[in-house]
Amino acid sequence: MPIPRILKRKSTYVILALIAGSVFWYQYNRSKSAQPEYETAAVERRDLIQSVEVTGEIKPAERIELAFDRNGTVAKISVKVGKEVKEGHILAQLKNDDVVFAVKNASAALAKARAALNQKAAGYAKQDIRIGETNVDKAKAAYDKAVTDLEATRQTVQDDLKSAQLAVDTAKNKRDNQTATVNQSLNNAIDSERIALLTALGPLHTGLADGDQIVGVDDTATNSMYKNLLGIYDGTAMPTARQSYLAAKPVKLDAEIAVRALSASSAMAEVKAASDKLLKANLLVQTFLGDVQKVLATSIAGPNLTAAELAAKKTAIDADRVNISAQNTAVTNAVQAVKNVELTNQDTKQQLEDAYQSALVDLSIAQTKVTTDVKAAEADVAIQLAALESAQADLDLRKAAVREVELAPLRAAVLEADVALEKANNDLKRIQIVA
């Protein structure tokens, strides 16, 4: 509750003091009149001092009961009873930090709103305009670069696409041409193997026939005159050799049939099967000739088989074995040559196929980049154009005069902040007693 204006005057308290002194003086003189006392002194000029001491309570003419507008804990009392106060002096205050903070916050918001309004009303400084012009120049340079990059990207992706297509065509042609070459190399190796087989048939036939002339399985006439001289020192040599002949002959005939059935158009598998049969026959014929050599080594010369003839037969059998061995080596080498060419061809074909497939992948990537890279460059152009337009709009705004429509929301913000501060102050007064 506010204090009446009469209590706020200093003269009021002076009058009250005079009244109280007069009352005291009257009572004092009245008590003295009953028993008078005198004090004498020489006359001289001096100041007259009169003091009065009383005990009691000075009551004002009016008394006002003060109270807070809301309940709460008293934070502080700034005055004592009888102390002089001035208008606006805070006498007491409740504890409420939120209200105090709200006042400070509202004051800051009002100052900020006023500053924004003043800054907007003053417009942009020359330095701010120069900054806007610089921003426009930078945005224009970035936009021009994006346009240049877009044209370069379009040309680059087309060049890359042409290069990738050329690489695919080259890899395909090389694969196709080289395939024919490697196939011919394989055909040549197969022909060489077939010729080696045909060549090996002669020594194989000769060796088997020469051996039979000695053991007399099929050729019983040739050795009839000296049959009793053969293997005379080893009774098992002749039977073993005859058995070897019987084992080698059918295998040799089977191999000969297979080899003679081959032609230039025979498949690689057919040639390989014939090679396997001939190599087996060579092995058996060589075993047979070895047994024949044992027969000759245990034979003796006689009237119908001179020592020279016996030596000649040994030499002939040795020569047959050497020739068969040589042809066996030639066939084996021819077979291995076909395998080597086949492996090489497979590696070469695989390498050429891998190169072709890799070129196809590169072509697919180049085709994709024709779309993706160009779209990315176009998007960058659009972004830079938007940035340029934004910078130009900002520069135009900096150069343009401030319009009332732009100031209106700022003024409204100031008014709103002012109202908020007034409300905060009113809330603060509710927790204060002010003189």
Short mmCIF file of C-alpha atoms in Angstrom, two decimals:
data_model
loop_
_atom_site.label_atom_id
_atom_site.label_comp_id
_atom_site.label_asym_id
_atom_site.label_seq_id
_atom_site.Cartn_x
_atom_site.Cartn_y
_atom_site.Cartn_z
CA MET A 1 0.00 0.00 0.00
CA PRO A 2 1.52 3.44 -0.88
CA ILE A 3 2.39 5.89 1.95
CA PRO A 4 0.31 9.15 2.08
CA ARG A 5 2.04 12.17 0.71
CA ILE A 6 1.81 14.03 4.08
CA LEU A 7 4.12 11.47 5.67
CA LYS A 8 6.63 11.94 2.92
CA ARG A 9 7.19 15.64 3.95
CA LYS A 10 10.04 16.46 6.34
CA SER A 11 8.11 19.40 7.81
CA THR A 12 5.51 17.00 9.15
CA TYR A 13 8.07 15.35 11.41
CA VAL A 14 9.39 18.77 12.58
CA ILE A 15 5.92 19.90 13.66
CA LEU A 16 5.36 16.66 15.48
CA ALA A 17 8.68 17.14 17.34
CA LEU A 18 7.73 20.72 18.40
CA ILE A 19 4.38 19.60 19.70
CA ALA A 20 5.97 16.84 21.70
CA GLY A 21 8.55 19.30 23.15
CA SER A 22 5.87 21.80 24.18
CA VAL A 23 3.92 19.13 25.99
CA PHE A 24 7.07 18.02 27.81
CA TRP A 25 7.99 21.58 28.76
CA TYR A 26 4.55 22.26 30.12
CA GLN A 27 4.64 19.21 32.33
CA TYR A 28 8.15 20.00 33.56
CA ASN A 29 7.34 23.60 34.57
CA ARG A 30 4.24 22.46 36.30
CA SER A 31 6.21 20.10 38.51
CA LYS A 32 8.78 22.79 39.33
CA SER A 33 6.20 25.27 40.55
CA ALA A 34 5.54 23.17 43.63
CA GLN A 35 9.12 23.62 44.95
CA PRO A 36 10.85 26.59 43.34
CA GLU A 37 14.64 26.66 43.21
CA TYR A 38 16.92 29.51 42.28
CA GLU A 39 20.36 29.74 40.78
CA THR A 40 22.37 32.96 40.81
CA ALA A 41 25.27 33.97 38.65
CA ALA A 42 27.17 37.04 37.51
CA VAL A 43 25.66 38.72 34.53
CA GLU A 44 27.52 38.10 31.34
CA ARG A 45 26.73 37.60 27.69
CA ARG A 46 26.55 33.99 26.55
CA ASP A 47 24.42 31.58 24.53
CA LEU A 48 21.38 30.21 26.23
CA ILE A 49 21.10 26.45 25.88
CA GLN A 50 17.98 24.61 26.86
CA SER A 51 17.62 20.87 26.38
CA VAL A 52 14.73 18.55 27.13
CA GLU A 53 15.01 14.77 27.60
CA VAL A 54 11.81 12.75 27.37
CA THR A 55 10.90 9.13 27.08
CA GLY A 56 8.04 7.94 24.89
CA GLU A 57 6.86 7.10 21.42
CA ILE A 58 6.32 9.68 18.72
CA LYS A 59 3.18 8.81 16.82
CA PRO A 60 2.45 10.37 13.47
CA ALA A 61 -0.79 12.03 12.78
CA GLU A 62 -1.62 9.28 10.27
CA ARG A 63 -0.51 5.65 10.15
CA ILE A 64 -0.66 3.41 7.09
CA GLU A 65 -0.45 -0.38 7.19
CA LEU A 66 1.75 -1.65 4.32
CA ALA A 67 1.57 -5.20 2.88
CA PHE A 68 2.70 -7.21 -0.16
CA ASP A 69 0.27 -8.05 -2.97
CA ARG A 70 1.24 -11.71 -2.82
CA ASN A 71 2.40 -14.27 -0.31
CA GLY A 72 6.03 -15.26 -0.05
CA THR A 73 9.22 -15.27 1.99
CA VAL A 74 10.66 -11.84 2.81
CA ALA A 75 14.06 -11.54 1.22
CA LYS A 76 15.08 -8.23 2.79
CA ILE A 77 13.80 -5.11 4.65
CA SER A 78 15.73 -2.02 3.55
CA VAL A 79 14.59 0.48 6.28
CA LYS A 80 14.02 0.64 10.02
CA VAL A 81 11.22 2.28 11.97
CA GLY A 82 11.59 6.07 12.04
CA LYS A 83 14.08 6.19 9.16
CA GLU A 84 13.43 8.87 6.57
CA VAL A 85 12.72 7.54 3.09
CA LYS A 86 12.28 9.08 -0.31
CA GLU A 87 9.78 8.40 -3.03
CA GLY A 88 10.66 5.29 -4.99
CA HIS A 89 12.79 3.82 -2.21
CA ILE A 90 12.31 0.02 -1.86
CA LEU A 91 11.21 -0.63 1.73
CA ALA A 92 10.96 -4.44 1.57
CA GLN A 93 11.06 -7.23 -1.00
CA LEU A 94 9.95 -10.85 -1.18
CA LYS A 95 12.27 -13.62 -2.30
CA ASN A 96 11.58 -14.48 -5.97
CA ASP A 97 14.57 -14.76 -8.30
CA ASP A 98 12.43 -15.73 -11.30
CA VAL A 99 10.65 -12.37 -11.29
CA VAL A 100 13.92 -10.45 -11.02
CA PHE A 101 15.41 -12.49 -13.86
CA ALA A 102 12.31 -11.89 -15.98
CA VAL A 103 12.76 -8.13 -15.56
CA LYS A 104 16.39 -8.32 -16.62
CA ASN A 105 15.57 -10.56 -19.54
CA ALA A 106 12.73 -8.31 -20.70
CA SER A 107 15.02 -5.27 -20.45
CA ALA A 108 17.64 -6.99 -22.60
CA ALA A 109 15.02 -8.06 -25.16
CA LEU A 110 13.71 -4.50 -25.39
CA ALA A 111 17.24 -3.13 -25.90
CA LYS A 112 17.89 -5.71 -28.60
CA ALA A 113 14.64 -4.95 -30.41
CA ARG A 114 15.33 -1.21 -30.32
CA ALA A 115 18.86 -1.78 -31.64
CA ALA A 116 17.54 -3.90 -34.53
CA LEU A 117 14.98 -1.22 -35.38
CA ASN A 118 17.58 1.54 -35.28
CA GLN A 119 20.02 -0.46 -37.40
CA LYS A 120 17.36 -1.21 -39.99
CA ALA A 121 16.14 2.36 -40.05
CA ALA A 122 19.68 3.62 -40.59
CA GLY A 123 20.12 1.37 -43.69
CA TYR A 124 23.32 -0.35 -44.89
CA ALA A 125 26.67 1.39 -44.70
CA LYS A 126 28.91 1.80 -47.76
CA GLN A 127 31.18 -0.91 -46.43
CA ASP A 128 28.24 -3.32 -46.25
CA ILE A 129 27.30 -2.46 -49.86
CA ARG A 130 30.88 -3.11 -50.99
CA ILE A 131 30.73 -6.49 -49.25
CA GLY A 132 27.52 -7.27 -51.14
CA GLU A 133 29.15 -6.29 -54.44
CA THR A 134 32.10 -8.54 -53.65
CA ASN A 135 29.74 -11.42 -52.93
CA VAL A 136 28.03 -10.88 -56.28
CA ASP A 137 31.39 -10.90 -58.10
CA LYS A 138 32.41 -14.13 -56.39
CA ALA A 139 29.07 -15.77 -57.15
CA LYS A 140 29.30 -14.64 -60.80
CA ALA A 141 32.81 -16.12 -61.11
CA ALA A 142 31.64 -19.41 -59.58
CA TYR A 143 28.67 -19.53 -61.94
CA ASP A 144 30.82 -18.86 -65.02
CA LYS A 145 33.24 -21.60 -63.94
CA ALA A 146 30.35 -24.05 -63.46
CA VAL A 147 29.08 -23.31 -66.97
CA THR A 148 32.59 -23.85 -68.41
CA ASP A 149 32.96 -27.06 -66.46
CA LEU A 150 29.61 -28.28 -67.79
CA GLU A 151 30.71 -27.81 -71.40
CA ALA A 152 34.06 -29.49 -70.66
CA THR A 153 32.28 -32.40 -68.98
CA ARG A 154 29.99 -32.90 -71.95
CA GLN A 155 32.98 -33.04 -74.29
CA THR A 156 35.01 -35.28 -71.96
CA VAL A 157 32.30 -37.91 -71.48
CA GLN A 158 31.75 -38.09 -75.25
CA ASP A 159 35.48 -38.51 -75.85
CA ASP A 160 35.67 -41.19 -73.15
CA LEU A 161 32.68 -42.97 -74.68
CA LYS A 162 34.32 -43.04 -78.11
CA SER A 163 37.58 -44.31 -76.63
CA ALA A 164 35.76 -47.04 -74.70
CA GLN A 165 33.84 -48.15 -77.80
CA LEU A 166 37.07 -48.25 -79.81
CA ALA A 167 38.70 -50.35 -77.09
CA VAL A 168 35.78 -52.82 -77.21
CA ASP A 169 36.01 -53.12 -81.00
CA THR A 170 39.77 -53.61 -80.83
CA ALA A 171 39.54 -56.25 -78.10
CA LYS A 172 36.81 -58.11 -80.00
CA ASN A 173 38.74 -58.11 -83.28
CA LYS A 174 41.91 -59.22 -81.53
CA ARG A 175 40.05 -61.99 -79.74
CA ASP A 176 38.42 -63.24 -82.93
CA ASN A 177 41.58 -63.01 -85.06
CA GLN A 178 43.82 -64.50 -82.42
CA THR A 179 41.36 -67.33 -81.86
CA ALA A 180 41.78 -68.37 -85.45
CA THR A 181 45.55 -68.16 -85.08
CA VAL A 182 45.71 -70.24 -81.92
CA ASN A 183 43.33 -72.78 -83.41
CA GLN A 184 45.61 -73.14 -86.40
CA SER A 185 48.58 -73.61 -84.08
CA LEU A 186 46.75 -76.44 -82.38
CA ASN A 187 45.79 -78.01 -85.70
CA ASN A 188 49.42 -77.89 -86.82
CA ALA A 189 50.54 -79.60 -83.60
CA ILE A 190 47.91 -82.33 -84.08
CA ASP A 191 49.04 -82.86 -87.69
CA SER A 192 52.63 -83.21 -86.47
CA GLU A 193 51.51 -85.81 -83.95
CA ARG A 194 49.63 -87.75 -86.63
CA ILE A 195 52.69 -87.73 -88.90
CA ALA A 196 54.88 -88.95 -86.05
CA LEU A 197 52.48 -91.85 -85.51
CA LEU A 198 52.56 -92.86 -89.15
CA THR A 199 56.35 -92.65 -89.11
CA ALA A 200 56.55 -94.85 -86.03
CA LEU A 201 54.58 -97.67 -87.68
CA GLY A 202 57.55 -98.65 -89.92
CA PRO A 203 60.12 -99.40 -87.18
CA LEU A 204 57.40 -101.04 -85.11
CA HIS A 205 56.46 -103.43 -87.95
CA THR A 206 60.10 -104.11 -88.82
CA GLY A 207 61.08 -104.86 -85.24
CA LEU A 208 58.19 -107.26 -84.71
CA ALA A 209 58.94 -109.04 -88.01
CA ASP A 210 62.69 -109.31 -87.38
CA GLY A 211 62.08 -110.76 -83.96
CA ASP A 212 59.59 -113.31 -85.33
CA GLN A 213 62.18 -114.51 -87.84
CA ILE A 214 64.25 -115.64 -84.86
CA VAL A 215 61.57 -116.99 -82.49
CA GLY A 216 59.45 -118.45 -85.35
CA VAL A 217 55.91 -117.91 -84.06
CA ASP A 218 54.36 -116.81 -87.36
CA ASP A 219 57.49 -117.06 -89.53
CA THR A 220 58.40 -120.72 -89.00
CA ALA A 221 60.47 -121.09 -92.13
CA THR A 222 63.27 -118.61 -91.52
CA ASN A 223 64.76 -120.23 -88.42
CA SER A 224 63.99 -123.82 -89.34
CA MET A 225 67.61 -124.60 -90.34
CA TYR A 226 69.19 -123.28 -87.10
CA LYS A 227 66.35 -123.45 -84.66
CA ASN A 228 68.20 -125.96 -82.53
CA LEU A 229 71.10 -123.50 -82.04
CA LEU A 230 68.95 -120.70 -80.60
CA GLY A 231 68.87 -120.21 -76.83
CA ILE A 232 70.81 -123.33 -76.27
CA TYR A 233 72.40 -121.99 -73.07
CA ASP A 234 69.03 -120.83 -71.55
CA GLY A 235 66.09 -123.09 -71.93
CA THR A 236 63.61 -120.36 -70.81
CA ALA A 237 64.79 -117.64 -73.20
CA MET A 238 62.96 -118.92 -76.30
CA PRO A 239 59.60 -119.64 -74.62
CA THR A 240 59.69 -116.21 -72.95
CA ALA A 241 60.40 -114.46 -76.25
CA ARG A 242 57.59 -116.35 -78.01
CA GLN A 243 55.16 -115.31 -75.27
CA SER A 244 56.29 -111.69 -75.60
CA TYR A 245 55.62 -111.85 -79.33
CA LEU A 246 52.11 -113.17 -78.80
CA ALA A 247 51.45 -110.31 -76.32
CA ALA A 248 52.85 -107.57 -78.57
CA LYS A 249 51.37 -108.60 -81.91
CA PRO A 250 47.65 -107.85 -81.29
CA VAL A 251 48.43 -104.56 -79.58
CA LYS A 252 50.63 -103.58 -82.52
CA LEU A 253 47.90 -104.47 -84.99
CA ASP A 254 45.30 -102.44 -83.01
CA ALA A 255 47.61 -99.42 -82.91
CA GLU A 256 48.35 -99.73 -86.63
CA ILE A 257 44.64 -99.76 -87.45
CA ALA A 258 43.99 -96.69 -85.27
CA VAL A 259 46.91 -94.76 -86.76
CA ARG A 260 46.08 -95.56 -90.39
CA ALA A 261 42.47 -94.48 -89.78
CA LEU A 262 43.58 -90.93 -88.94
CA SER A 263 43.25 -88.09 -91.45
CA ALA A 264 43.76 -84.32 -91.54
CA SER A 265 40.22 -83.84 -90.28
CA SER A 266 40.55 -86.19 -87.31
CA ALA A 267 39.66 -84.77 -83.95
CA MET A 268 42.32 -84.20 -81.32
CA ALA A 269 40.77 -86.93 -79.15
CA GLU A 270 41.06 -89.49 -81.95
CA VAL A 271 44.70 -88.64 -82.51
CA LYS A 272 45.41 -88.87 -78.80
CA ALA A 273 43.73 -92.29 -78.57
CA ALA A 274 45.85 -93.56 -81.47
CA SER A 275 48.98 -92.17 -79.77
CA ASP A 276 48.17 -94.02 -76.57
CA LYS A 277 47.75 -97.31 -78.49
CA LEU A 278 50.98 -96.87 -80.42
CA LEU A 279 53.02 -96.00 -77.32
CA LYS A 280 51.67 -99.14 -75.62
CA ALA A 281 52.57 -101.21 -78.69
CA ASN A 282 56.07 -99.72 -78.75
CA LEU A 283 56.56 -100.73 -75.14
CA LEU A 284 55.47 -104.32 -75.75
CA VAL A 285 57.52 -104.66 -78.97
CA GLN A 286 60.58 -103.31 -77.20
CA THR A 287 60.04 -105.85 -74.43
CA PHE A 288 59.74 -108.58 -77.07
CA LEU A 289 62.97 -107.46 -78.78
CA GLY A 290 64.71 -107.48 -75.43
CA ASP A 291 63.68 -111.10 -74.95
CA VAL A 292 64.93 -111.88 -78.50
CA GLN A 293 68.29 -110.37 -77.59
CA LYS A 294 68.46 -112.82 -74.64
CA VAL A 295 67.75 -115.68 -77.05
CA LEU A 296 70.56 -114.57 -79.36
CA ALA A 297 72.90 -113.99 -76.43
CA THR A 298 72.41 -117.66 -75.36
CA SER A 299 72.70 -119.08 -78.90
CA ILE A 300 75.73 -120.64 -80.61
CA ALA A 301 76.98 -120.63 -84.19
CA GLY A 302 76.81 -123.77 -86.31
CA PRO A 303 76.83 -125.07 -89.88
CA ASN A 304 73.53 -123.34 -90.69
CA LEU A 305 74.17 -120.23 -88.50
CA THR A 306 77.61 -118.85 -88.77
CA ALA A 307 79.08 -116.54 -86.18
CA ALA A 308 78.83 -113.67 -88.64
CA GLU A 309 75.15 -114.37 -89.27
CA LEU A 310 74.49 -114.59 -85.54
CA ALA A 311 76.27 -111.25 -85.00
CA ALA A 312 74.30 -109.71 -87.87
CA LYS A 313 71.02 -110.78 -86.32
CA LYS A 314 72.07 -109.30 -82.96
CA THR A 315 72.95 -106.05 -84.73
CA ALA A 316 69.62 -106.00 -86.56
CA ILE A 317 67.65 -106.52 -83.34
CA ASP A 318 69.67 -103.81 -81.58
CA ALA A 319 68.99 -101.44 -84.47
CA ASP A 320 65.25 -102.25 -84.32
CA ARG A 321 65.18 -101.41 -80.63
CA VAL A 322 67.01 -98.11 -81.23
CA ASN A 323 64.63 -97.13 -84.05
CA ILE A 324 61.54 -97.97 -82.03
CA SER A 325 62.90 -96.04 -79.06
CA ALA A 326 63.60 -93.03 -81.28
CA GLN A 327 60.09 -93.11 -82.74
CA ASN A 328 58.68 -93.60 -79.28
CA THR A 329 60.45 -90.41 -78.21
CA ALA A 330 59.21 -88.58 -81.31
CA VAL A 331 55.59 -89.60 -80.65
CA THR A 332 55.90 -88.68 -76.96
CA ASN A 333 57.27 -85.25 -77.89
CA ALA A 334 54.50 -84.74 -80.43
CA VAL A 335 51.88 -85.61 -77.82
CA GLN A 336 53.44 -83.19 -75.35
CA ALA A 337 53.65 -80.48 -78.02
CA VAL A 338 49.90 -80.76 -78.58
CA LYS A 339 49.29 -80.43 -74.83
CA ASN A 340 51.55 -77.37 -74.61
CA VAL A 341 49.85 -75.68 -77.53
CA GLU A 342 46.47 -76.50 -76.07
CA LEU A 343 47.41 -74.96 -72.71
CA THR A 344 48.91 -71.93 -74.38
CA ASN A 345 45.82 -71.51 -76.50
CA GLN A 346 43.60 -71.75 -73.47
CA ASP A 347 45.64 -69.08 -71.67
CA THR A 348 45.71 -66.87 -74.73
CA LYS A 349 41.99 -67.24 -75.35
CA GLN A 350 41.25 -66.54 -71.70
CA GLN A 351 43.45 -63.46 -71.73
CA LEU A 352 41.80 -62.20 -74.89
CA GLU A 353 38.35 -62.91 -73.48
CA ASP A 354 39.25 -61.15 -70.21
CA ALA A 355 40.50 -58.14 -72.15
CA TYR A 356 37.28 -58.04 -74.15
CA GLN A 357 35.07 -58.31 -71.05
CA SER A 358 37.12 -55.61 -69.31
CA ALA A 359 36.63 -53.34 -72.33
CA LEU A 360 32.87 -53.98 -72.14
CA VAL A 361 32.85 -52.97 -68.46
CA ASP A 362 34.75 -49.77 -69.28
CA LEU A 363 32.26 -49.04 -72.05
CA SER A 364 29.35 -49.49 -69.64
CA ILE A 365 30.98 -47.11 -67.18
CA ALA A 366 31.58 -44.54 -69.92
CA GLN A 367 27.93 -44.81 -71.00
CA THR A 368 26.78 -44.28 -67.42
CA LYS A 369 29.05 -41.28 -66.95
CA VAL A 370 27.53 -39.64 -70.03
CA THR A 371 24.41 -39.25 -67.93
CA THR A 372 25.65 -38.99 -64.35
CA ASP A 373 28.60 -36.64 -64.90
CA VAL A 374 26.58 -34.28 -67.08
CA LYS A 375 23.71 -34.24 -64.61
CA ALA A 376 26.10 -33.51 -61.76
CA ALA A 377 27.65 -30.64 -63.72
CA GLU A 378 24.19 -29.29 -64.61
CA ALA A 379 23.18 -29.47 -60.94
CA ASP A 380 26.30 -27.50 -60.01
CA VAL A 381 25.38 -24.84 -62.58
CA ALA A 382 21.89 -24.60 -61.07
CA ILE A 383 23.35 -24.29 -57.56
CA GLN A 384 25.78 -21.56 -58.60
CA LEU A 385 23.02 -19.70 -60.46
CA ALA A 386 20.84 -19.77 -57.34
CA ALA A 387 23.78 -18.48 -55.29
CA LEU A 388 24.34 -15.67 -57.81
CA GLU A 389 20.68 -14.67 -57.75
CA SER A 390 20.70 -14.72 -53.95
CA ALA A 391 23.83 -12.54 -53.83
CA GLN A 392 22.32 -10.10 -56.33
CA ALA A 393 19.07 -9.92 -54.36
CA ASP A 394 21.05 -9.26 -51.18
CA LEU A 395 23.00 -6.48 -52.93
CA ASP A 396 19.80 -4.91 -54.24
CA LEU A 397 18.39 -5.00 -50.74
CA ARG A 398 21.49 -3.33 -49.33
CA LYS A 399 21.29 -0.55 -51.93
CA ALA A 400 17.53 0.01 -51.70
CA ALA A 401 15.97 2.54 -49.29
CA VAL A 402 14.40 1.13 -46.18
CA ARG A 403 10.67 0.60 -46.66
CA GLU A 404 8.04 1.02 -44.01
CA VAL A 405 6.90 -2.52 -44.58
CA GLU A 406 10.37 -3.66 -43.47
CA LEU A 407 10.34 -1.47 -40.36
CA ALA A 408 6.83 -2.46 -39.30
CA PRO A 409 7.73 -5.90 -37.89
CA LEU A 410 10.72 -4.39 -36.06
CA ARG A 411 8.53 -1.71 -34.50
CA ALA A 412 6.08 -4.39 -33.51
CA ALA A 413 8.93 -6.31 -31.92
CA VAL A 414 9.94 -3.22 -29.92
CA LEU A 415 6.36 -2.71 -28.76
CA GLU A 416 6.07 -6.36 -27.80
CA ALA A 417 9.34 -6.18 -25.84
CA ASP A 418 8.17 -2.99 -24.13
CA VAL A 419 4.93 -4.65 -23.06
CA ALA A 420 6.88 -7.66 -21.78
CA LEU A 421 9.12 -5.37 -19.74
CA GLU A 422 6.13 -3.52 -18.31
CA LYS A 423 4.54 -6.81 -17.30
CA ALA A 424 7.80 -7.95 -15.71
CA ASN A 425 8.04 -4.69 -13.76
CA ASN A 426 4.47 -5.07 -12.55
CA ASP A 427 5.27 -8.59 -11.40
CA LEU A 428 8.31 -7.21 -9.61
CA LYS A 429 6.23 -4.53 -7.86
CA ARG A 430 4.00 -7.22 -6.49
CA ILE A 431 6.92 -8.59 -4.51
CA GLN A 432 8.14 -5.13 -3.38
CA ILE A 433 6.92 -2.35 -1.07
CA VAL A 434 8.04 0.98 -2.49
CA ALA A 435 7.83 4.42 -0.84
#
